[in-house]
PDB file of C-alpha atoms and ligand atoms in Angstrom:
ATOM      1  CA  MET A1481     215.926 -96.703 -83.261  1.00 53.00           C
ATOM      2  CA  ASN A1482     213.797 -93.557 -83.117  1.00 61.00           C
ATOM      3  CA  LYS A1483     216.846 -91.392 -82.796  1.00 84.00           C
ATOM      4  CA  ASP A1484     217.429 -88.449 -85.120  1.00 94.00           C
ATOM      5  CA  TRP A1485     219.353 -89.827 -88.066  1.00 97.00           C
ATOM      6  CA  THR A1486     219.612 -86.507 -89.900  1.00 97.00           C
ATOM      7  CA  PHE A1487     223.409 -86.413 -89.559  1.00 98.00           C
ATOM      8  CA  LEU A1488     223.790 -89.824 -91.177  1.00 98.00           C
ATOM      9  CA  ILE A1489     221.329 -89.079 -93.984  1.00 98.00           C
ATOM     10  CA  GLU A1490     223.198 -85.843 -94.687  1.00 98.00           C
ATOM     11  CA  SER A1491     226.472 -87.732 -94.862  1.00 98.00           C
ATOM     12  CA  ALA A1492     224.911 -90.173 -97.351  1.00 98.00           C
ATOM     13  CA  ARG A1493     223.544 -87.253 -99.364  1.00 98.00           C
ATOM     14  CA  GLN A1494     227.032 -85.806 -99.671  1.00 98.00           C
ATOM     15  CA  ALA A1495     228.455 -89.186-100.708  1.00 98.00           C
ATOM     16  CA  ARG A1496     225.751 -89.447-103.374  1.00 98.00           C
ATOM     17  CA  GLU A1497     227.217 -86.389-105.087  1.00 98.00           C
ATOM     18  CA  ASN A1498     230.236 -88.537-106.006  1.00 98.00           C
ATOM     19  CA  ALA A1499     228.166 -91.329-107.526  1.00 98.00           C
ATOM     20  CA  TYR A1500     229.439 -92.553-110.877  1.00 98.00           C
ATOM     21  CA  ALA A1501     226.217 -93.569-112.593  1.00 98.00           C
ATOM     22  CA  PRO A1502     226.450 -92.536-116.254  1.00 98.00           C
ATOM     23  CA  TYR A1503     224.423 -95.544-117.460  1.00 98.00           C
ATOM     24  CA  SER A1504     221.476 -95.766-115.081  1.00 98.00           C
ATOM     25  CA  ASN A1505     221.678 -92.174-113.846  1.00 98.00           C
ATOM     26  CA  TYR A1506     220.429 -93.709-110.558  1.00 98.00           C
ATOM     27  CA  LYS A1507     222.736 -92.100-108.036  1.00 98.00           C
ATOM     28  CA  VAL A1508     223.061 -93.683-104.613  1.00 98.00           C
ATOM     29  CA  GLY A1509     224.847 -92.514-101.488  1.00 98.00           C
ATOM     30  CA  ALA A1510     225.451 -94.473 -98.317  1.00 98.00           C
ATOM     31  CA  ALA A1511     226.799 -93.619 -94.880  1.00 98.00           C
ATOM     32  CA  LEU A1512     227.757 -96.467 -92.566  1.00 98.00           C
ATOM     33  CA  LEU A1513     228.007 -95.697 -88.841  1.00 98.00           C
ATOM     34  CA  THR A1514     230.268 -97.797 -86.633  1.00 98.00           C
ATOM     35  CA  THR A1515     229.464 -98.542 -83.003  1.00 97.00           C
ATOM     36  CA  GLU A1516     232.325 -96.170 -82.127  1.00 97.00           C
ATOM     37  CA  GLY A1517     230.725 -93.306 -84.047  1.00 97.00           C
ATOM     38  CA  GLU A1518     232.891 -93.269 -87.162  1.00 98.00           C
ATOM     39  CA  ILE A1519     231.193 -92.820 -90.526  1.00 98.00           C
ATOM     40  CA  TYR A1520     232.263 -94.492 -93.766  1.00 98.00           C
ATOM     41  CA  ASN A1521     230.647 -93.152 -96.910  1.00 98.00           C
ATOM     42  CA  GLY A1522     230.065 -94.833-100.229  1.00 98.00           C
ATOM     43  CA  CYS A1523     228.520 -94.187-103.602  1.00 98.00           C
ATOM     44  CA  ASN A1524     227.595 -96.450-106.478  1.00 98.00           C
ATOM     45  CA  VAL A1525     230.282 -96.944-109.106  1.00 98.00           C
ATOM     46  CA  GLU A1526     228.953 -98.185-112.432  1.00 98.00           C
ATOM     47  CA  ASN A1527     230.945 -99.797-115.207  1.00 98.00           C
ATOM     48  CA  ALA A1528     230.601 -99.933-118.986  1.00 98.00           C
ATOM     49  CA  ALA A1529     230.574-103.727-118.728  1.00 98.00           C
ATOM     50  CA  TYR A1530     227.643-103.389-116.279  1.00 97.00           C
ATOM     51  CA  ARG A1531     228.375-106.461-114.162  1.00 97.00           C
ATOM     52  CA  PRO A1532     231.359-104.950-112.302  1.00 97.00           C
ATOM     53  CA  THR A1533     229.072-102.197-110.973  1.00 98.00           C
ATOM     54  CA  ILE A1534     229.409-101.681-107.218  1.00 98.00           C
ATOM     55  CA  CYS A1535     226.592-100.460-104.981  1.00 98.00           C
ATOM     56  CA  ALA A1536     227.012 -97.559-102.567  1.00 98.00           C
ATOM     57  CA  GLU A1537     226.389 -99.780 -99.545  1.00 98.00           C
ATOM     58  CA  GLN A1538     229.114-102.191-100.617  1.00 98.00           C
ATOM     59  CA  THR A1539     231.539 -99.350-101.275  1.00 98.00           C
ATOM     60  CA  ALA A1540     230.958 -98.097 -97.727  1.00 98.00           C
ATOM     61  CA  ILE A1541     231.321-101.453 -96.014  1.00 98.00           C
ATOM     62  CA  VAL A1542     234.422-102.444 -97.973  1.00 98.00           C
ATOM     63  CA  LYS A1543     236.034 -99.126 -97.075  1.00 98.00           C
ATOM     64  CA  ALA A1544     235.200 -99.693 -93.405  1.00 98.00           C
ATOM     65  CA  ILE A1545     236.363-103.306 -93.278  1.00 98.00           C
ATOM     66  CA  SER A1546     239.592-102.410 -95.053  1.00 98.00           C
ATOM     67  CA  GLU A1547     240.237 -99.821 -92.342  1.00 98.00           C
ATOM     68  CA  GLY A1548     239.810-102.407 -89.597  1.00 98.00           C
ATOM     69  CA  GLU A1549     236.186-101.725 -88.606  1.00 97.00           C
ATOM     70  CA  GLN A1550     233.826-104.640 -88.055  1.00 96.00           C
ATOM     71  CA  LYS A1551     231.136-103.337 -85.716  1.00 98.00           C
ATOM     72  CA  PHE A1552     228.333-101.310 -87.197  1.00 98.00           C
ATOM     73  CA  LYS A1553     225.256 -99.640 -85.805  1.00 98.00           C
ATOM     74  CA  ALA A1554     223.410 -98.135 -88.752  1.00 98.00           C
ATOM     75  CA  ILE A1555     223.537 -97.305 -92.426  1.00 98.00           C
ATOM     76  CA  ALA A1556     221.745 -94.514 -94.257  1.00 98.00           C
ATOM     77  CA  VAL A1557     221.088 -94.980 -97.954  1.00 98.00           C
ATOM     78  CA  ILE A1558     219.771 -92.179-100.126  1.00 98.00           C
ATOM     79  CA  THR A1559     218.410 -92.141-103.655  1.00 98.00           C
ATOM     80  CA  GLU A1560     216.171 -89.730-105.504  1.00 98.00           C
ATOM     81  CA  ASN A1561     213.088 -91.893-104.936  1.00 98.00           C
ATOM     82  CA  GLY A1562     213.946 -93.682-101.682  1.00 98.00           C
ATOM     83  CA  GLY A1563     214.784 -97.060-103.189  1.00 98.00           C
ATOM     84  CA  SER A1564     215.681 -99.867-100.775  1.00 98.00           C
ATOM     85  CA  PRO A1565     219.062-101.641-100.719  1.00 98.00           C
ATOM     86  CA  CYS A1566     219.293-104.486-103.228  1.00 98.00           C
ATOM     87  CA  GLY A1567     219.369-108.103-102.132  1.00 98.00           C
ATOM     88  CA  VAL A1568     223.108-108.438-102.562  1.00 98.00           C
ATOM     89  CA  CYS A1569     223.738-105.445-100.301  1.00 98.00           C
ATOM     90  CA  ARG A1570     221.377-106.829 -97.663  1.00 98.00           C
ATOM     91  CA  GLN A1571     223.423-110.030 -97.592  1.00 98.00           C
ATOM     92  CA  VAL A1572     226.758-108.167 -97.490  1.00 98.00           C
ATOM     93  CA  LEU A1573     225.561-106.013 -94.580  1.00 98.00           C
ATOM     94  CA  ARG A1574     224.196-109.060 -92.764  1.00 98.00           C
ATOM     95  CA  GLU A1575     227.637-110.672 -92.700  1.00 97.00           C
ATOM     96  CA  PHE A1576     228.909-108.053 -90.262  1.00 96.00           C
ATOM     97  CA  ALA A1577     225.812-106.515 -88.722  1.00 96.00           C
ATOM     98  CA  PRO A1578     222.705-108.719 -88.450  1.00 96.00           C
ATOM     99  CA  ASN A1579     221.135-106.124 -86.124  1.00 97.00           C
ATOM    100  CA  LEU A1580     221.951-103.125 -88.300  1.00 98.00           C
ATOM    101  CA  ILE A1581     219.531-100.208 -88.454  1.00 98.00           C
ATOM    102  CA  VAL A1582     218.846 -99.298 -92.089  1.00 98.00           C
ATOM    103  CA  ILE A1583     217.651 -95.781 -92.877  1.00 98.00           C
ATOM    104  CA  VAL A1584     216.273 -95.475 -96.410  1.00 98.00           C
ATOM    105  CA  ALA A1585     215.963 -91.861 -97.515  1.00 98.00           C
ATOM    106  CA  ASP A1586     214.953 -89.905-100.582  1.00 98.00           C
ATOM    107  CA  THR A1587     216.223 -86.537-101.741  1.00 98.00           C
ATOM    108  CA  SER A1588     212.924 -84.834-100.848  1.00 98.00           C
ATOM    109  CA  GLY A1589     213.538 -85.221 -97.112  1.00 97.00           C
ATOM    110  CA  ASN A1590     211.574 -88.411 -96.401  1.00 98.00           C
ATOM    111  CA  HIS A1591     212.972 -91.536 -94.810  1.00 98.00           C
ATOM    112  CA  ARG A1592     211.974 -94.957 -93.473  1.00 98.00           C
ATOM    113  CA  ILE A1593     213.758 -96.918 -90.767  1.00 98.00           C
ATOM    114  CA  TYR A1594     214.164-100.695 -90.709  1.00 98.00           C
ATOM    115  CA  GLN A1595     216.043-103.387 -88.874  1.00 98.00           C
ATOM    116  CA  LEU A1596     218.122-105.390 -91.338  1.00 98.00           C
ATOM    117  CA  ALA A1597     216.316-108.569 -90.239  1.00 97.00           C
ATOM    118  CA  GLU A1598     213.066-107.076 -91.565  1.00 98.00           C
ATOM    119  CA  LEU A1599     214.664-106.600 -94.971  1.00 98.00           C
ATOM    120  CA  LEU A1600     216.378-109.995 -94.964  1.00 98.00           C
ATOM    121  CA  PRO A1601     214.349-112.425 -92.845  1.00 97.00           C
ATOM    122  CA  ASP A1602     215.566-115.941 -92.012  1.00 97.00           C
ATOM    123  CA  SER A1603     218.966-114.995 -93.394  1.00 96.00           C
ATOM    124  CA  PHE A1604     222.099-117.047 -93.890  1.00 97.00           C
ATOM    125  CA  GLY A1605     225.134-115.916 -91.921  1.00 96.00           C
ATOM    126  CA  PRO A1606     228.596-116.856 -90.646  1.00 95.00           C
ATOM    127  CA  GLU A1607     227.191-118.899 -87.738  1.00 93.00           C
ATOM    128  CA  GLU A1608     225.749-121.407 -90.230  1.00 94.00           C
ATOM    129  CA  LEU A1609     229.304-122.406 -91.157  1.00 95.00           C
ATOM    130  CA  ARG A1610     230.464-122.897 -87.578  1.00 89.00           C
ATOM    131  CA  THR A1611     229.838-126.469 -86.467  1.00 72.00           C
TER     132      THR A1611
HETATM  133 ZN1   ZN B2983     223.150-103.110-103.701  1.00 82.48          ZN
END
Protein backbone atom coordinates (compact mmCIF):
# COMPACT_ATOMS: atom_id res chain seq x y z
CA MET A 1 0.00 0.00 0.00
CA ASN A 2 2.96 2.31 0.62
CA LYS A 3 4.27 1.71 -2.85
CA ASP A 4 5.10 4.60 -5.16
CA TRP A 5 1.92 5.35 -7.06
CA THR A 6 3.39 8.18 -9.12
CA PHE A 7 2.95 6.27 -12.39
CA LEU A 8 -0.75 5.75 -11.76
CA ILE A 9 -1.36 9.33 -10.64
CA GLU A 10 0.41 10.55 -13.78
CA SER A 11 -1.79 8.34 -15.92
CA ALA A 12 -4.88 9.80 -14.22
CA ARG A 13 -3.52 13.31 -14.74
CA GLN A 14 -3.22 12.66 -18.46
CA ALA A 15 -6.76 11.24 -18.60
CA ARG A 16 -8.02 14.36 -16.83
CA GLU A 17 -6.91 16.44 -19.80
CA ASN A 18 -9.71 14.79 -21.81
CA ALA A 19 -12.41 15.58 -19.26
CA TYR A 20 -15.58 16.99 -20.76
CA ALA A 21 -16.79 19.27 -17.97
CA PRO A 22 -18.18 22.44 -19.56
CA TYR A 23 -20.87 22.86 -16.87
CA SER A 24 -19.09 22.26 -13.58
CA ASN A 25 -15.57 22.90 -14.90
CA TYR A 26 -14.60 20.23 -12.32
CA LYS A 27 -12.29 18.03 -14.33
CA VAL A 28 -11.57 14.53 -13.07
CA GLY A 29 -9.15 11.89 -14.29
CA ALA A 30 -8.93 8.29 -13.19
CA ALA A 31 -6.49 5.46 -13.82
CA LEU A 32 -7.54 1.94 -12.89
CA LEU A 33 -4.78 -0.66 -12.44
CA THR A 34 -5.55 -4.34 -12.99
CA THR A 35 -3.84 -7.10 -11.03
CA GLU A 36 -2.01 -7.93 -14.27
CA GLY A 37 -0.59 -4.42 -14.54
CA GLU A 38 -2.81 -2.99 -17.26
CA ILE A 39 -4.12 0.55 -16.84
CA TYR A 40 -7.54 1.76 -17.95
CA ASN A 41 -8.04 5.51 -17.90
CA GLY A 42 -11.21 7.52 -17.58
CA CYS A 43 -12.40 11.09 -17.38
CA ASN A 44 -15.70 12.64 -16.40
CA VAL A 45 -18.15 13.22 -19.24
CA GLU A 46 -20.83 15.77 -18.44
CA ASN A 47 -24.11 16.25 -20.26
CA ALA A 48 -26.38 19.22 -20.89
CA ALA A 49 -29.20 17.27 -19.25
CA TYR A 50 -26.94 16.86 -16.19
CA ARG A 51 -28.24 13.49 -15.02
CA PRO A 52 -26.52 11.44 -17.76
CA THR A 53 -23.14 12.73 -16.53
CA ILE A 54 -20.59 9.95 -16.05
CA CYS A 55 -17.78 10.07 -13.50
CA ALA A 56 -14.15 9.40 -14.41
CA GLU A 57 -14.00 6.33 -12.17
CA GLN A 58 -17.04 4.81 -13.85
CA THR A 59 -15.65 5.55 -17.31
CA ALA A 60 -12.47 3.69 -16.38
CA ILE A 61 -14.16 0.65 -14.88
CA VAL A 62 -16.68 0.30 -17.70
CA LYS A 63 -13.85 0.44 -20.23
CA ALA A 64 -11.97 -2.25 -18.30
CA ILE A 65 -14.95 -4.55 -17.82
CA SER A 66 -15.90 -4.22 -21.47
CA GLU A 67 -12.39 -5.37 -22.38
CA GLY A 68 -12.72 -8.48 -20.23
CA GLU A 69 -10.92 -7.30 -17.08
CA GLN A 70 -12.44 -8.03 -13.68
CA LYS A 71 -9.53 -8.01 -11.25
CA PHE A 72 -8.28 -4.68 -10.01
CA LYS A 73 -5.57 -3.59 -7.63
CA ALA A 74 -5.78 0.18 -7.40
CA ILE A 75 -7.32 3.32 -8.82
CA ALA A 76 -5.87 6.82 -8.87
CA VAL A 77 -8.29 9.72 -9.07
CA ILE A 78 -7.12 13.27 -9.63
CA THR A 79 -8.92 16.59 -9.38
CA GLU A 80 -7.70 20.13 -8.89
CA ASN A 81 -8.48 20.06 -5.16
CA GLY A 82 -8.12 16.36 -4.33
CA GLY A 83 -11.82 15.56 -4.08
CA SER A 84 -12.77 12.01 -3.09
CA PRO A 85 -14.77 9.63 -5.31
CA CYS A 86 -18.53 10.11 -5.01
CA GLY A 87 -20.73 7.55 -3.32
CA VAL A 88 -21.95 6.06 -6.57
CA CYS A 89 -18.39 5.45 -7.74
CA ARG A 90 -17.48 3.84 -4.42
CA GLN A 91 -20.33 1.38 -4.89
CA VAL A 92 -19.44 0.68 -8.54
CA LEU A 93 -15.80 0.00 -7.61
CA ARG A 94 -16.87 -2.20 -4.69
CA GLU A 95 -18.74 -4.54 -7.03
CA PHE A 96 -15.49 -5.74 -8.57
CA ALA A 97 -12.79 -4.82 -6.08
CA PRO A 98 -13.77 -4.67 -2.40
CA ASN A 99 -10.07 -4.53 -1.47
CA LEU A 100 -9.15 -1.84 -3.98
CA ILE A 101 -6.50 0.72 -3.09
CA VAL A 102 -7.80 4.23 -3.81
CA ILE A 103 -5.28 7.00 -4.41
CA VAL A 104 -6.86 10.46 -4.25
CA ALA A 105 -4.62 13.13 -5.74
CA ASP A 106 -4.70 16.83 -6.46
CA THR A 107 -2.98 18.72 -9.25
CA SER A 108 -0.49 20.31 -6.82
CA GLY A 109 1.29 17.00 -6.22
CA ASN A 110 -0.42 15.85 -3.02
CA HIS A 111 -2.20 12.55 -2.55
CA ARG A 112 -3.91 10.38 0.07
CA ILE A 113 -4.19 6.60 0.02
CA TYR A 114 -7.20 4.61 1.21
CA GLN A 115 -8.58 1.11 1.15
CA LEU A 116 -12.00 1.13 -0.50
CA ALA A 117 -13.51 -0.38 2.66
CA GLU A 118 -12.50 2.78 4.55
CA LEU A 119 -14.44 4.89 2.06
CA LEU A 120 -17.42 2.53 1.95
CA PRO A 121 -17.70 0.69 5.27
CA ASP A 122 -20.20 -2.14 5.86
CA SER A 123 -20.91 -2.16 2.13
CA PHE A 124 -23.41 -4.13 0.10
CA GLY A 125 -21.93 -6.46 -2.50
CA PRO A 126 -22.57 -9.42 -4.81
CA GLU A 127 -22.19 -11.97 -1.99
CA GLU A 128 -25.36 -10.59 -0.36
CA LEU A 129 -27.36 -11.94 -3.30
CA ARG A 130 -25.85 -15.42 -3.18
CA THR A 131 -27.88 -17.65 -0.89
ZN1 LIG B 1 -18.45 9.39 -9.07
